[in-house]
Amino acid sequence: MTRAQVFQIGFIVFVLGGLGYEMFQLLGFESISAGIAAQSILILIIFAWTASYLFRVFSGNMTFMEQRKRYREAYEKLTDEKIREKFEAMTDDEKNELLKSVEEESIEQT
């Protein structure tokens, strides 16, 4: 999450608090009661958001390694497709030459 996103979320929570206060006043709450009700709703929202975040962390859906694994799978899929396209675009002679050079390299490494 970037710093700008944190500021955006903070601003949204601030605006929601003001809108909640105005809504409770329109519903007939007194000024102090409307403020307390709006704050209570915001606290419940923040607790629910925090609980959902902690659930994702402890269930393993939000860990760095899980994100890295998803990124790596997507990257490998993309590169495999590109390599396959390039290989299929080669002529038969180019394919045979490439396969021979790969075999020679694998023999040299062993």
Tab-separated table of C-alpha atoms in Angstrom:
chain	number	residue	atom	x	y	z
A	1	MET	CA	0.000	0.000	0.000
A	2	THR	CA	1.455	3.338	-0.989
A	3	ARG	CA	1.531	6.486	1.099
A	4	ALA	CA	-1.014	8.110	-1.216
A	5	GLN	CA	-3.429	5.214	-0.705
A	6	VAL	CA	-3.088	5.558	3.078
A	7	PHE	CA	-3.956	9.257	2.815
A	8	GLN	CA	-6.912	8.445	0.567
A	9	ILE	CA	-8.247	5.887	3.035
A	10	GLY	CA	-7.795	8.354	5.895
A	11	PHE	CA	-9.660	11.036	3.958
A	12	ILE	CA	-12.480	8.624	3.103
A	13	VAL	CA	-12.844	7.633	6.777
A	14	PHE	CA	-12.886	11.335	7.716
A	15	VAL	CA	-15.609	12.079	5.155
A	16	LEU	CA	-17.627	9.021	6.224
A	17	GLY	CA	-17.533	10.272	9.808
A	18	GLY	CA	-18.889	13.653	8.744
A	19	LEU	CA	-21.575	12.102	6.562
A	20	GLY	CA	-22.567	9.740	9.371
A	21	TYR	CA	-22.843	12.650	11.782
A	22	GLU	CA	-25.058	14.593	9.376
A	23	MET	CA	-27.177	11.506	8.675
A	24	PHE	CA	-27.792	10.874	12.375
A	25	GLN	CA	-28.722	14.526	12.882
A	26	LEU	CA	-31.218	14.287	10.010
A	27	LEU	CA	-32.677	11.183	11.668
A	28	GLY	CA	-33.418	13.250	14.786
A	29	PHE	CA	-30.409	12.594	17.013
A	30	GLU	CA	-29.121	15.466	19.126
A	31	SER	CA	-25.683	16.842	18.270
A	32	ILE	CA	-23.758	14.872	20.899
A	33	SER	CA	-25.700	11.656	20.301
A	34	ALA	CA	-25.192	11.967	16.540
A	35	GLY	CA	-21.431	12.343	17.059
A	36	ILE	CA	-21.254	9.346	19.376
A	37	ALA	CA	-23.338	7.213	16.987
A	38	ALA	CA	-21.202	8.214	13.972
A	39	GLN	CA	-17.991	7.477	15.879
A	40	SER	CA	-19.359	4.119	17.017
A	41	ILE	CA	-20.165	3.116	13.442
A	42	LEU	CA	-16.679	4.172	12.279
A	43	ILE	CA	-15.037	2.208	15.095
A	44	LEU	CA	-17.047	-0.889	14.130
A	45	ILE	CA	-16.021	-0.456	10.472
A	46	ILE	CA	-12.348	-0.124	11.439
A	47	PHE	CA	-12.527	-3.174	13.726
A	48	ALA	CA	-14.166	-5.231	10.964
A	49	TRP	CA	-11.528	-4.128	8.442
A	50	THR	CA	-8.704	-4.926	10.870
A	51	ALA	CA	-10.230	-8.320	11.676
A	52	SER	CA	-10.510	-9.166	7.967
A	53	TYR	CA	-6.878	-8.142	7.440
A	54	LEU	CA	-5.711	-10.285	10.357
A	55	PHE	CA	-7.756	-13.210	9.043
A	56	ARG	CA	-6.030	-12.916	5.639
A	57	VAL	CA	-2.615	-12.738	7.316
A	58	PHE	CA	-3.146	-15.752	9.588
A	59	SER	CA	-4.815	-17.831	6.874
A	60	GLY	CA	-1.771	-17.273	4.633
A	61	ASN	CA	-3.582	-15.356	1.904
A	62	MET	CA	-1.792	-12.086	2.609
A	63	THR	CA	1.785	-13.106	3.241
A	64	PHE	CA	4.684	-11.831	1.195
A	65	MET	CA	5.584	-15.341	0.110
A	66	GLU	CA	2.040	-15.987	-1.151
A	67	GLN	CA	2.130	-12.775	-3.197
A	68	ARG	CA	5.578	-13.683	-4.517
A	69	LYS	CA	4.358	-17.166	-5.449
A	70	ARG	CA	1.393	-15.736	-7.406
A	71	TYR	CA	3.674	-13.265	-9.186
A	72	ARG	CA	6.189	-15.982	-10.061
A	73	GLU	CA	3.474	-18.283	-11.466
A	74	ALA	CA	2.088	-15.491	-13.639
A	75	TYR	CA	5.597	-14.544	-14.802
A	76	GLU	CA	6.500	-18.134	-15.698
A	77	LYS	CA	3.243	-18.614	-17.579
A	78	LEU	CA	3.853	-15.464	-19.608
A	79	THR	CA	7.481	-16.297	-20.420
A	80	ASP	CA	6.612	-19.908	-21.291
A	81	GLU	CA	3.996	-18.676	-23.755
A	82	LYS	CA	6.431	-16.237	-25.366
A	83	ILE	CA	9.181	-18.846	-25.653
A	84	ARG	CA	6.711	-21.347	-27.135
A	85	GLU	CA	5.559	-18.757	-29.701
A	86	LYS	CA	9.154	-18.015	-30.716
A	87	PHE	CA	9.979	-21.720	-30.967
A	88	GLU	CA	6.902	-22.419	-33.102
A	89	ALA	CA	7.806	-19.516	-35.393
A	90	MET	CA	11.212	-21.110	-36.155
A	91	THR	CA	11.841	-23.226	-39.197
A	92	ASP	CA	12.567	-26.938	-38.760
A	93	ASP	CA	16.277	-26.361	-39.401
A	94	GLU	CA	16.438	-23.642	-36.740
A	95	LYS	CA	14.608	-25.894	-34.263
A	96	ASN	CA	17.032	-28.774	-34.875
A	97	GLU	CA	20.027	-26.469	-34.545
A	98	LEU	CA	18.697	-25.070	-31.271
A	99	LEU	CA	18.005	-28.530	-29.865
A	100	LYS	CA	21.528	-29.681	-30.787
A	101	SER	CA	23.100	-26.686	-29.055
A	102	VAL	CA	21.012	-27.317	-25.928
A	103	GLU	CA	22.086	-30.972	-25.894
A	104	GLU	CA	25.741	-29.965	-26.259
A	105	GLU	CA	25.460	-27.516	-23.363
A	106	SER	CA	23.799	-30.095	-21.133
A	107	ILE	CA	26.561	-32.618	-21.938
A	108	GLU	CA	29.261	-30.034	-21.149
A	109	GLN	CA	27.677	-29.236	-17.778
A	110	THR	CA	27.614	-32.873	-16.653
